[in-house]
Tab-separated table of C-alpha atoms in Angstrom:
chain	number	residue	atom	x	y	z
A	1	MET	CA	2.196	-30.802	-24.072
A	2	ALA	CA	1.017	-28.134	-21.620
A	3	GLU	CA	1.936	-28.631	-17.969
A	4	GLN	CA	-1.147	-29.458	-15.891
A	5	TYR	CA	-2.147	-28.043	-12.498
A	6	ASP	CA	-5.200	-28.138	-10.287
A	7	ILE	CA	-4.858	-24.457	-9.420
A	8	PHE	CA	-2.844	-21.669	-11.013
A	9	VAL	CA	-2.399	-18.463	-8.997
A	10	ILE	CA	-1.350	-15.165	-10.557
A	11	GLY	CA	0.177	-12.844	-7.972
A	12	SER	CA	2.025	-13.699	-4.750
A	13	GLY	CA	0.920	-11.018	-2.268
A	14	PRO	CA	-1.087	-11.548	0.924
A	15	ALA	CA	-3.955	-13.007	-1.126
A	16	GLY	CA	-2.177	-15.061	-3.784
A	17	GLY	CA	0.547	-16.427	-1.540
A	18	THR	CA	-1.968	-17.567	1.074
A	19	ILE	CA	-4.187	-19.255	-1.490
A	20	ALA	CA	-1.305	-21.101	-3.143
A	21	ALA	CA	0.116	-22.298	0.181
A	22	ARG	CA	-3.158	-23.521	1.669
A	23	CYS	CA	-4.295	-25.264	-1.515
A	24	SER	CA	-0.937	-27.022	-1.806
A	25	GLU	CA	-1.147	-28.112	1.842
A	26	ALA	CA	-4.544	-29.618	0.997
A	27	GLY	CA	-2.932	-31.834	-1.631
A	28	LYS	CA	-3.631	-29.807	-4.758
A	29	LYS	CA	-1.038	-29.383	-7.491
A	30	VAL	CA	-0.398	-25.645	-7.508
A	31	ALA	CA	1.666	-23.163	-9.497
A	32	ILE	CA	2.082	-19.440	-8.949
A	33	ALA	CA	3.397	-16.654	-11.175
A	34	GLU	CA	4.802	-13.328	-9.964
A	35	GLU	CA	6.391	-10.678	-12.170
A	36	ARG	CA	7.378	-8.041	-9.569
A	37	GLY	CA	9.044	-9.958	-6.769
A	38	PHE	CA	7.486	-12.652	-4.593
A	39	GLY	CA	5.630	-11.217	-1.635
A	40	GLY	CA	3.592	-8.556	-3.399
A	41	THR	CA	3.093	-4.859	-2.798
A	42	CYS	CA	2.598	-4.782	0.976
A	43	PRO	CA	5.975	-6.154	2.151
A	44	LEU	CA	7.970	-4.839	-0.806
A	45	ARG	CA	6.546	-1.483	-1.934
A	46	GLY	CA	3.653	-0.652	0.381
A	47	CYS	CA	2.521	-1.032	3.982
A	48	ASN	CA	5.632	-2.473	5.606
A	49	PRO	CA	8.370	-0.208	4.209
A	50	LYS	CA	6.039	2.785	4.555
A	51	LYS	CA	5.496	1.997	8.251
A	52	VAL	CA	9.251	1.638	8.803
A	53	MET	CA	9.848	5.097	7.345
A	54	ALA	CA	6.837	6.577	9.131
A	55	GLY	CA	8.276	5.261	12.382
A	56	ALA	CA	11.374	7.415	11.947
A	57	ALA	CA	9.240	10.438	11.092
A	58	GLU	CA	7.121	9.831	14.191
A	59	ILE	CA	10.198	10.032	16.412
A	60	ILE	CA	11.136	13.413	14.929
A	61	GLY	CA	7.557	14.607	15.284
A	62	ARG	CA	7.418	13.525	18.897
A	63	ILE	CA	10.644	15.377	19.653
A	64	ARG	CA	9.278	18.554	18.082
A	65	ASP	CA	6.002	18.254	19.962
A	66	MET	CA	7.884	17.906	23.253
A	67	GLU	CA	10.382	20.726	22.768
A	68	GLY	CA	10.227	22.902	25.851
A	69	SER	CA	8.681	20.085	27.877
A	70	GLY	CA	11.852	18.267	28.821
A	71	ILE	CA	13.157	17.426	25.337
A	72	VAL	CA	16.059	19.273	23.692
A	73	PRO	CA	15.750	19.624	19.872
A	74	GLY	CA	18.442	18.495	17.460
A	75	SER	CA	17.678	15.048	16.019
A	76	ARG	CA	17.023	14.726	12.292
A	77	ILE	CA	16.336	12.063	9.676
A	78	ASP	CA	19.336	10.796	7.719
A	79	TRP	CA	17.552	9.798	4.525
A	80	LYS	CA	20.237	7.440	3.210
A	81	ASP	CA	20.495	5.612	6.518
A	82	LEU	CA	16.708	5.365	6.682
A	83	LEU	CA	16.610	3.881	3.160
A	84	ALA	CA	19.183	1.295	4.175
A	85	PHE	CA	17.170	0.412	7.289
A	86	LYS	CA	14.004	0.119	5.199
A	87	ARG	CA	15.741	-2.167	2.710
A	88	SER	CA	16.781	-4.493	5.532
A	89	PHE	CA	13.074	-5.334	5.720
A	90	THR	CA	12.266	-5.478	1.998
A	91	GLU	CA	15.289	-7.003	0.279
A	92	PRO	CA	15.129	-10.479	1.891
A	93	VAL	CA	11.423	-10.898	1.100
A	94	PRO	CA	11.283	-12.051	-2.559
A	95	GLU	CA	13.801	-14.870	-2.231
A	96	GLY	CA	12.483	-15.940	1.155
A	97	LYS	CA	8.859	-15.942	-0.025
A	98	GLN	CA	9.672	-17.879	-3.186
A	99	LYS	CA	11.651	-20.511	-1.295
A	100	ALA	CA	8.837	-20.879	1.251
A	101	LEU	CA	6.336	-21.522	-1.534
A	102	GLN	CA	8.656	-24.000	-3.239
A	103	LYS	CA	9.167	-25.811	0.055
A	104	LYS	CA	5.424	-26.441	0.093
A	105	GLY	CA	5.683	-28.136	-3.307
A	106	ILE	CA	4.434	-25.173	-5.338
A	107	ASP	CA	5.943	-24.492	-8.758
A	108	THR	CA	6.963	-20.835	-8.941
A	109	PHE	CA	7.419	-18.671	-12.036
A	110	SER	CA	9.117	-15.281	-11.894
A	111	GLU	CA	7.197	-13.900	-14.857
A	112	GLY	CA	3.760	-12.553	-15.626
A	113	ALA	CA	0.977	-14.797	-16.893
A	114	ARG	CA	-1.370	-14.180	-19.806
A	115	PHE	CA	-4.528	-16.133	-20.593
A	116	THR	CA	-4.672	-17.812	-23.992
A	117	ASP	CA	-7.924	-19.729	-23.529
A	118	SER	CA	-10.327	-20.769	-20.779
A	119	HIS	CA	-7.924	-23.288	-19.217
A	120	THR	CA	-4.511	-22.066	-20.371
A	121	VAL	CA	-1.993	-19.359	-19.546
A	122	GLN	CA	1.260	-18.432	-21.197
A	123	VAL	CA	4.152	-17.756	-18.814
A	124	GLY	CA	7.241	-16.767	-20.752
A	125	ASP	CA	7.725	-19.520	-23.309
A	126	ARG	CA	5.787	-22.093	-21.260
A	127	THR	CA	2.178	-23.160	-21.713
A	128	LEU	CA	0.381	-24.093	-18.490
A	129	GLN	CA	-3.127	-25.398	-17.879
A	130	ALA	CA	-5.260	-25.600	-14.749
A	131	GLY	CA	-8.734	-26.520	-13.618
A	132	LYS	CA	-9.104	-23.300	-11.640
A	133	PHE	CA	-7.349	-19.949	-11.710
A	134	VAL	CA	-6.943	-17.329	-9.012
A	135	ILE	CA	-6.135	-13.743	-9.948
A	136	ALA	CA	-4.454	-11.837	-7.116
A	137	THR	CA	-2.343	-9.305	-8.990
A	138	GLY	CA	-3.214	-6.365	-6.723
A	139	ALA	CA	-3.292	-2.753	-7.846
A	140	LYS	CA	-0.894	-0.315	-9.462
A	141	ALA	CA	-0.519	3.457	-9.618
A	142	ARG	CA	-3.038	5.246	-11.824
A	143	GLU	CA	-1.246	6.901	-14.715
A	144	MET	CA	-2.062	10.527	-15.409
A	145	ASP	CA	-2.737	11.480	-19.005
A	146	ILE	CA	-1.379	15.022	-18.943
A	147	PRO	CA	1.407	16.837	-20.794
A	148	GLY	CA	4.676	16.185	-19.012
A	149	LYS	CA	3.535	12.995	-17.302
A	150	GLU	CA	7.025	11.559	-17.886
A	151	HIS	CA	8.283	13.868	-15.139
A	152	LEU	CA	6.067	12.234	-12.507
A	153	ILE	CA	7.149	9.345	-10.327
A	154	PRO	CA	4.678	6.931	-8.673
A	155	GLY	CA	4.076	6.947	-4.956
A	156	GLU	CA	6.077	3.786	-4.318
A	157	ALA	CA	9.164	5.444	-5.869
A	158	PHE	CA	9.099	7.983	-3.021
A	159	MET	CA	10.538	5.269	-0.777
A	160	GLU	CA	13.461	4.752	-3.168
A	161	MET	CA	14.497	8.371	-3.761
A	162	PRO	CA	18.280	8.491	-3.290
A	163	GLU	CA	17.977	11.750	-1.375
A	164	MET	CA	15.252	13.916	0.120
A	165	PRO	CA	14.715	16.886	-2.229
A	166	ASP	CA	14.211	20.375	-0.875
A	167	SER	CA	10.643	20.477	-2.215
A	168	ILE	CA	7.985	17.939	-3.201
A	169	VAL	CA	4.488	18.154	-4.635
A	170	PHE	CA	2.134	15.228	-4.130
A	171	ILE	CA	-0.647	14.955	-6.687
A	172	GLY	CA	-3.786	13.644	-5.014
A	173	GLY	CA	-5.130	14.044	-1.500
A	174	GLY	CA	-5.514	10.402	-0.522
A	175	TYR	CA	-3.873	8.457	2.275
A	176	ILE	CA	-0.666	7.775	0.315
A	177	SER	CA	-0.069	11.487	-0.230
A	178	PHE	CA	-0.735	12.359	3.397
A	179	GLU	CA	1.464	9.598	4.788
A	180	PHE	CA	4.405	10.418	2.535
A	181	ALA	CA	3.870	14.158	2.986
A	182	HIS	CA	4.269	13.795	6.754
A	183	ILE	CA	7.457	11.759	6.287
A	184	ALA	CA	8.865	14.285	3.802
A	185	ALA	CA	7.983	17.311	5.935
A	186	LEU	CA	9.603	15.785	9.020
A	187	ALA	CA	12.654	14.956	6.876
A	188	GLY	CA	13.007	18.641	6.064
A	189	ALA	CA	11.316	19.078	2.682
A	190	ASP	CA	8.940	21.846	1.637
A	191	VAL	CA	5.749	19.905	0.898
A	192	ARG	CA	2.521	20.594	-0.967
A	193	ILE	CA	-0.496	18.375	-1.645
A	194	LEU	CA	-2.700	19.158	-4.650
A	195	GLU	CA	-6.185	17.613	-4.489
A	196	MET	CA	-8.587	17.932	-7.403
A	197	ALA	CA	-11.753	17.602	-5.258
A	198	ASP	CA	-13.041	20.104	-2.702
A	199	ARG	CA	-11.689	18.056	0.220
A	200	PRO	CA	-8.928	15.474	0.689
A	201	LEU	CA	-9.303	11.975	2.143
A	202	GLY	CA	-12.857	11.618	0.898
A	203	ALA	CA	-13.285	8.151	2.399
A	204	PHE	CA	-12.773	9.427	5.957
A	205	ASP	CA	-14.905	11.465	8.348
A	206	PRO	CA	-14.847	15.107	7.130
A	207	ASP	CA	-14.667	16.616	10.630
A	208	LEU	CA	-11.597	14.610	11.526
A	209	VAL	CA	-10.085	15.190	8.092
A	210	ASP	CA	-10.399	18.941	8.713
A	211	LEU	CA	-8.535	18.430	11.978
A	212	LEU	CA	-5.806	16.411	10.259
A	213	VAL	CA	-5.479	19.116	7.609
A	214	LYS	CA	-5.000	21.704	10.351
A	215	SER	CA	-2.402	19.532	12.061
A	216	SER	CA	-0.614	18.946	8.745
A	217	GLU	CA	-0.557	22.631	7.907
A	218	GLU	CA	0.946	23.451	11.297
A	219	MET	CA	3.666	20.938	10.408
A	220	GLY	CA	4.383	23.038	7.323
A	221	ILE	CA	2.492	21.031	4.689
A	222	GLN	CA	0.488	23.178	2.281
A	223	ILE	CA	-2.760	21.541	1.123
A	224	HIS	CA	-4.599	22.908	-1.919
A	225	THR	CA	-8.056	21.655	-2.916
A	226	ASN	CA	-9.900	22.030	-6.238
A	227	MET	CA	-6.459	21.900	-7.764
A	228	GLY	CA	-6.363	19.260	-10.494
A	229	VAL	CA	-2.991	19.194	-12.248
A	230	GLN	CA	-3.197	20.076	-15.949
A	231	ALA	CA	0.444	19.869	-17.031
A	232	VAL	CA	4.005	19.467	-15.806
A	233	LYS	CA	7.173	20.744	-17.444
A	234	SER	CA	10.856	20.736	-16.586
A	235	GLU	CA	12.913	23.879	-16.196
A	236	GLY	CA	16.479	23.116	-15.195
A	237	ASP	CA	16.428	21.109	-11.989
A	238	ARG	CA	12.873	22.197	-11.138
A	239	LEU	CA	9.446	20.995	-12.209
A	240	ILE	CA	6.679	23.480	-12.935
A	241	LEU	CA	3.061	22.389	-12.436
A	242	HIS	CA	0.028	24.110	-13.873
A	243	ALA	CA	-3.081	23.275	-11.871
A	244	GLY	CA	-6.618	24.372	-11.146
A	245	GLU	CA	-9.076	25.785	-13.629
A	246	ASN	CA	-7.334	26.330	-16.999
A	247	GLY	CA	-4.015	25.569	-15.306
A	248	SER	CA	-3.858	29.111	-13.968
A	249	ASN	CA	-2.221	28.133	-10.664
A	250	VAL	CA	1.510	27.531	-10.881
A	251	PHE	CA	3.578	25.447	-8.446
A	252	GLU	CA	7.265	24.601	-8.426
A	253	ALA	CA	9.105	21.650	-6.879
A	254	ARG	CA	12.162	19.481	-7.238
A	255	ARG	CA	10.083	16.286	-7.286
A	256	VAL	CA	6.468	15.557	-8.185
A	257	ILE	CA	4.873	12.358	-6.879
A	258	ASN	CA	1.831	10.924	-8.614
A	259	SER	CA	-0.226	9.537	-5.762
A	260	SER	CA	-3.558	10.280	-7.416
A	261	GLY	CA	-4.893	6.791	-6.856
A	262	ARG	CA	-4.481	3.133	-7.723
A	263	VAL	CA	-6.220	0.910	-10.244
A	264	PRO	CA	-6.595	-2.877	-10.561
A	265	ASN	CA	-3.502	-4.485	-12.055
A	266	ILE	CA	-5.206	-6.374	-14.874
A	267	ASP	CA	-3.500	-5.029	-17.993
A	268	GLY	CA	-1.754	-7.809	-19.850
A	269	LEU	CA	-3.824	-10.654	-18.405
A	270	ALA	CA	-6.013	-10.840	-21.546
A	271	LEU	CA	-9.150	-11.355	-19.455
A	272	GLU	CA	-11.321	-10.973	-22.535
A	273	ARG	CA	-10.033	-14.333	-23.780
A	274	VAL	CA	-11.540	-16.118	-20.775
A	275	ASN	CA	-14.708	-14.046	-20.356
A	276	VAL	CA	-13.714	-12.539	-17.024
A	277	GLU	CA	-15.769	-9.410	-16.398
A	278	ALA	CA	-13.911	-6.434	-14.982
A	279	THR	CA	-14.478	-2.715	-14.501
A	280	GLY	CA	-12.314	0.169	-13.388
A	281	LYS	CA	-12.868	-1.075	-9.833
A	282	GLY	CA	-11.501	-4.540	-10.546
A	283	ILE	CA	-12.675	-8.038	-11.397
A	284	THR	CA	-16.376	-8.427	-10.723
A	285	VAL	CA	-16.900	-11.239	-8.218
A	286	ASN	CA	-19.827	-12.698	-6.310
A	287	GLU	CA	-19.986	-13.172	-2.546
A	288	TYR	CA	-17.798	-16.284	-2.903
A	289	MET	CA	-15.010	-14.234	-4.561
A	290	GLN	CA	-15.718	-16.054	-7.818
A	291	SER	CA	-15.856	-14.316	-11.185
A	292	VAL	CA	-19.485	-13.597	-12.079
A	293	SER	CA	-18.791	-14.477	-15.710
A	294	ASN	CA	-16.341	-17.396	-15.477
A	295	PRO	CA	-16.803	-19.918	-12.619
A	296	ALA	CA	-13.302	-21.338	-13.136
A	297	VAL	CA	-11.766	-18.030	-12.012
A	298	TYR	CA	-11.584	-16.509	-8.533
A	299	ALA	CA	-10.103	-13.151	-7.560
A	300	ALA	CA	-8.991	-11.740	-4.219
A	301	GLY	CA	-7.315	-8.664	-2.832
A	302	ASP	CA	-6.960	-5.275	-4.490
A	303	VAL	CA	-7.607	-6.676	-7.976
A	304	ALA	CA	-11.164	-7.682	-7.007
A	305	ALA	CA	-14.007	-5.161	-7.119
A	306	THR	CA	-14.663	-5.383	-3.384
A	307	PRO	CA	-14.519	-2.743	-0.619
A	308	PHE	CA	-11.379	-1.830	1.300
A	309	PRO	CA	-8.264	-2.455	-0.822
A	310	LEU	CA	-6.211	-3.348	2.254
A	311	THR	CA	-3.871	-6.143	3.267
A	312	PRO	CA	-6.194	-7.586	5.972
A	313	THR	CA	-9.039	-7.580	3.441
A	314	ALA	CA	-6.881	-9.500	0.978
A	315	ALA	CA	-6.024	-12.074	3.648
A	316	MET	CA	-9.697	-12.515	4.571
A	317	GLU	CA	-10.754	-12.853	0.934
A	318	ALA	CA	-7.935	-15.329	0.336
A	319	ASN	CA	-9.257	-17.632	3.059
A	320	VAL	CA	-12.730	-17.402	1.510
A	321	VAL	CA	-11.315	-18.403	-1.879
A	322	VAL	CA	-9.454	-21.365	-0.395
A	323	GLU	CA	-12.548	-22.708	1.337
A	324	ASN	CA	-14.627	-22.384	-1.817
A	325	ILE	CA	-12.061	-23.965	-4.122
A	326	LEU	CA	-11.487	-26.905	-1.786
A	327	ASN	CA	-15.037	-27.456	-0.527
A	328	GLY	CA	-17.372	-25.845	-3.034
A	329	ASN	CA	-18.884	-22.395	-2.692
A	330	SER	CA	-19.903	-22.120	0.939
A	331	ALA	CA	-17.758	-19.393	2.518
A	332	LYS	CA	-18.740	-15.767	1.935
A	333	ALA	CA	-16.658	-12.621	2.198
A	334	ASP	CA	-17.717	-10.415	5.106
A	335	HIS	CA	-16.398	-6.863	4.953
A	336	THR	CA	-18.202	-5.666	8.086
A	337	GLY	CA	-16.213	-3.319	10.284
A	338	ILE	CA	-12.892	-3.564	8.462
A	339	PRO	CA	-10.619	-0.833	9.863
A	340	SER	CA	-8.513	1.502	7.752
A	341	VAL	CA	-5.770	3.855	8.868
A	342	VAL	CA	-3.903	6.875	7.542
A	343	PHE	CA	-0.486	6.593	9.171
A	344	THR	CA	0.106	10.275	9.726
A	345	LEU	CA	1.104	12.078	12.912
A	346	PRO	CA	-1.302	11.589	14.612
A	347	PRO	CA	-2.907	8.722	12.699
A	348	LEU	CA	-6.451	8.916	11.355
A	349	ALA	CA	-8.479	5.709	11.629
A	350	ALA	CA	-11.961	4.517	10.754
A	351	ALA	CA	-14.115	1.411	11.038
A	352	GLY	CA	-17.733	0.812	10.120
A	353	LEU	CA	-20.091	3.430	8.720
A	354	GLY	CA	-19.772	7.183	8.490
A	355	GLU	CA	-22.458	9.790	8.988
A	356	ALA	CA	-23.071	10.098	5.246
A	357	ASP	CA	-23.543	6.310	4.997
A	358	LEU	CA	-26.053	6.287	7.849
A	359	LYS	CA	-28.037	9.172	6.403
A	360	GLU	CA	-28.105	7.506	2.980
A	361	LYS	CA	-29.365	4.250	4.522
A	362	GLY	CA	-31.928	6.083	6.647
A	363	ILE	CA	-30.507	4.727	9.903
A	364	GLU	CA	-31.191	6.802	13.011
A	365	TYR	CA	-28.062	7.310	15.038
A	366	GLU	CA	-26.465	9.179	17.910
A	367	LYS	CA	-23.107	10.909	17.583
A	368	LYS	CA	-20.552	10.953	20.390
A	369	PHE	CA	-17.859	13.506	19.550
A	370	SER	CA	-14.927	14.098	21.893
A	371	ASP	CA	-12.135	16.626	21.603
A	372	THR	CA	-9.376	14.561	23.216
A	373	SER	CA	-6.604	17.144	22.884
A	374	GLU	CA	-6.830	17.930	26.617
A	375	PHE	CA	-6.911	14.282	27.660
A	376	PHE	CA	-3.895	13.042	29.598
A	377	THR	CA	-2.928	10.715	26.724
A	378	SER	CA	-2.577	13.715	24.372
A	379	ARG	CA	-1.102	16.304	26.741
A	380	ARG	CA	1.680	14.063	28.027
A	381	ILE	CA	3.179	13.841	24.495
A	382	GLY	CA	2.446	17.401	23.387
A	383	LEU	CA	-0.279	16.421	20.919
A	384	HIS	CA	-2.360	19.517	20.188
A	385	HIS	CA	-4.967	18.042	17.819
A	386	SER	CA	-6.891	14.866	18.586
A	387	ALA	CA	-10.526	13.805	18.564
A	388	SER	CA	-12.900	10.878	18.274
A	389	LYS	CA	-16.362	10.429	16.801
A	390	ILE	CA	-18.380	7.315	17.630
A	391	LEU	CA	-21.688	6.621	15.870
A	392	LEU	CA	-24.283	4.566	17.746
A	393	GLU	CA	-27.565	3.113	16.594
A	394	LYS	CA	-30.355	5.083	18.222
A	395	ASN	CA	-32.255	3.210	20.939
A	396	THR	CA	-29.939	0.159	20.948
A	397	GLY	CA	-26.552	1.844	21.426
A	398	ARG	CA	-24.973	-0.608	18.989
A	399	ILE	CA	-21.700	0.737	17.604
A	400	LEU	CA	-22.094	1.425	13.882
A	401	GLY	CA	-18.981	3.448	13.155
A	402	ALA	CA	-15.835	4.744	14.818
A	403	HIS	CA	-13.592	7.560	13.641
A	404	LEU	CA	-10.429	8.481	15.511
A	405	MET	CA	-7.574	10.935	15.107
A	406	GLU	CA	-5.334	10.613	18.113
A	407	HIS	CA	-2.271	8.926	19.543
A	408	HIS	CA	-2.468	5.160	18.993
A	409	ALA	CA	-5.641	5.500	16.886
A	410	GLU	CA	-4.234	2.749	14.650
A	411	GLU	CA	-4.411	0.363	17.624
A	412	MET	CA	-7.597	1.640	19.262
A	413	ILE	CA	-9.562	1.247	16.016
A	414	ASN	CA	-9.127	-2.519	16.284
A	415	VAL	CA	-11.274	-2.516	19.431
A	416	PHE	CA	-14.052	-0.821	17.476
A	417	ALA	CA	-13.597	-3.176	14.525
A	418	LEU	CA	-14.183	-6.054	16.930
A	419	ALA	CA	-17.213	-4.337	18.439
A	420	ILE	CA	-18.793	-3.563	15.061
A	421	ARG	CA	-18.182	-7.052	13.704
A	422	LEU	CA	-19.717	-8.659	16.799
A	423	GLY	CA	-22.602	-6.193	17.112
A	424	LEU	CA	-21.495	-4.834	20.497
A	425	THR	CA	-22.885	-1.703	22.132
A	426	ALA	CA	-21.194	1.204	23.856
A	427	GLU	CA	-22.495	-0.263	27.112
A	428	ASP	CA	-20.719	-3.555	26.322
A	429	LEU	CA	-17.402	-1.739	25.929
A	430	GLY	CA	-18.089	0.155	29.126
A	431	LYS	CA	-18.141	-3.108	31.049
A	432	VAL	CA	-14.492	-3.788	30.221
A	433	ILE	CA	-11.827	-2.743	32.714
A	434	TRP	CA	-9.147	-1.099	30.572
A	435	ALA	CA	-5.552	-0.589	31.662
A	436	TYR	CA	-4.731	2.918	32.878
A	437	PRO	CA	-3.203	5.237	31.816
A	438	THR	CA	-3.556	4.074	28.198
A	439	ALA	CA	-5.200	5.387	25.040
A	440	THR	CA	-7.740	2.563	25.194
A	441	TYR	CA	-8.855	3.719	28.642
A	442	ASN	CA	-10.413	6.683	26.838
A	443	LEU	CA	-13.165	4.290	25.715
A	444	ASN	CA	-14.709	4.935	29.129
A	445	HIS	CA	-15.701	8.333	27.806
A	446	LEU	CA	-18.104	6.905	25.196
C-alpha cells in the first residue's frame, strides 16, 4: 500500500521548506523530498556562502581603495581559511533544516522524487501518494555542449576549490561570473570573463553595466564580449579555450568556470507522466502558482517560469502557494518592484523597469542620472566609480525604476523596491528625513 499524504513537496529550499512547514502547521499531513541537502541552493551553494566570501573580498578591495589615504597595504585573502569560515555557515544547515521540518511533523526523505502517475511519486524504493504536489526543485547550472566540456566546473564549485589558482576564466557574463570574478581577482588570480553576447549583464541598465565593466577592468579583470566558447582542451596543468567566431581566439587558464546560466531543475521528475507543462524557463504556472495543465500541482521558486529567480521571489511565491492550497485559489503572485543585486565591488542593483522596458511599453518617463563618485559617501572610502539612474513617470513623478551602482546599493535598492511596490513618487521620498551622513541620504538628490 502506498503511503498517503495531503501534500507532497519536492525540494526544500526557501520555497519548498516554507510551504511544507506552513501546511503542516495548518494540520495537513505533509512529506518533503530533497536529494541535495535540506535547505536548498541559497544557504548551501548560493547566496549565503557567496556573500560570506564576497565580504572578505570587499575588505581587501576597501583596503586597496584607501591606500595612500590613511591605510597601509598588506592584507590578503587566505583561501583555505576563508573556505573554512564559509563552511561554518553551510555545513550545519542540512541536518538543522531536516530536524526542524521533522519537529513540525513532516516526513522527510533524503532522495529525489519521480512521478509515476497523477497522484503518485517514487522516492527510492517507496511509493507515496498525495492529493496535491508542490515542485520547488530550483535551478541548476546549464551544461555546455562543447568539446572538452568535462574540463569545466560549475559556478557553485568555485566556492569549494581547494586553492585559488593563478588564473581563471569564467564562461558567461552574468551576475555569477561577475561576483566570483571580483572575489577571485581580489584573492590574487588573473581573471577573464568571456561573454557570448555584445554586452554582459543583459538584465541590468547598460549605462551602469558599462561603469561596472570599467571598474572591474581597473581591478584587473579582463572582460571579452562576442566571445562564445567553442571548445576546451587540457594541456598539462593548463586549459586552452577556443572562443569567438570559428574559435579563432585562444585563452589559457588553470581553471575554467561554467557560469553561462542556470536552467530549471526538472530532469528526472518525469513531468510528462502527470501532464505538467514546462519549457526551458520552467514549469508553466498561472497567477496562483498552479500548473496550467495539472491543477493538482503547484510550483514555486526558480523552477517556476516566473520573473526574478531570486530567494525573496521564492519566499513570496511560497506564501502564495500556501494560501491557495489551504484556502482555494485566491492569492496571486505579485512581482512588482522586486530588487536584484550583483554583489560586486561596488554592487550593482536594480528594481522596477528599465529604459528599454518603458520604451517598449510606450510609457513616457523622465530620467534622473547622477554621477555619485564625487559624493561624500563615495570619496570617504576611495570609491572612484559610482552612479544612480532613477526613472520617473512623466507628469506624476511616480518611481518606475531604480538602478544603482554605488556603496551600499544593495541596501538602498530596498527603499526603491518599497517605493515602486507602493506607487510612491520622488516627492514622497523627498519628504522623508534621512540620517546623515549615510548612503540613503543621497535620495535627497532625486
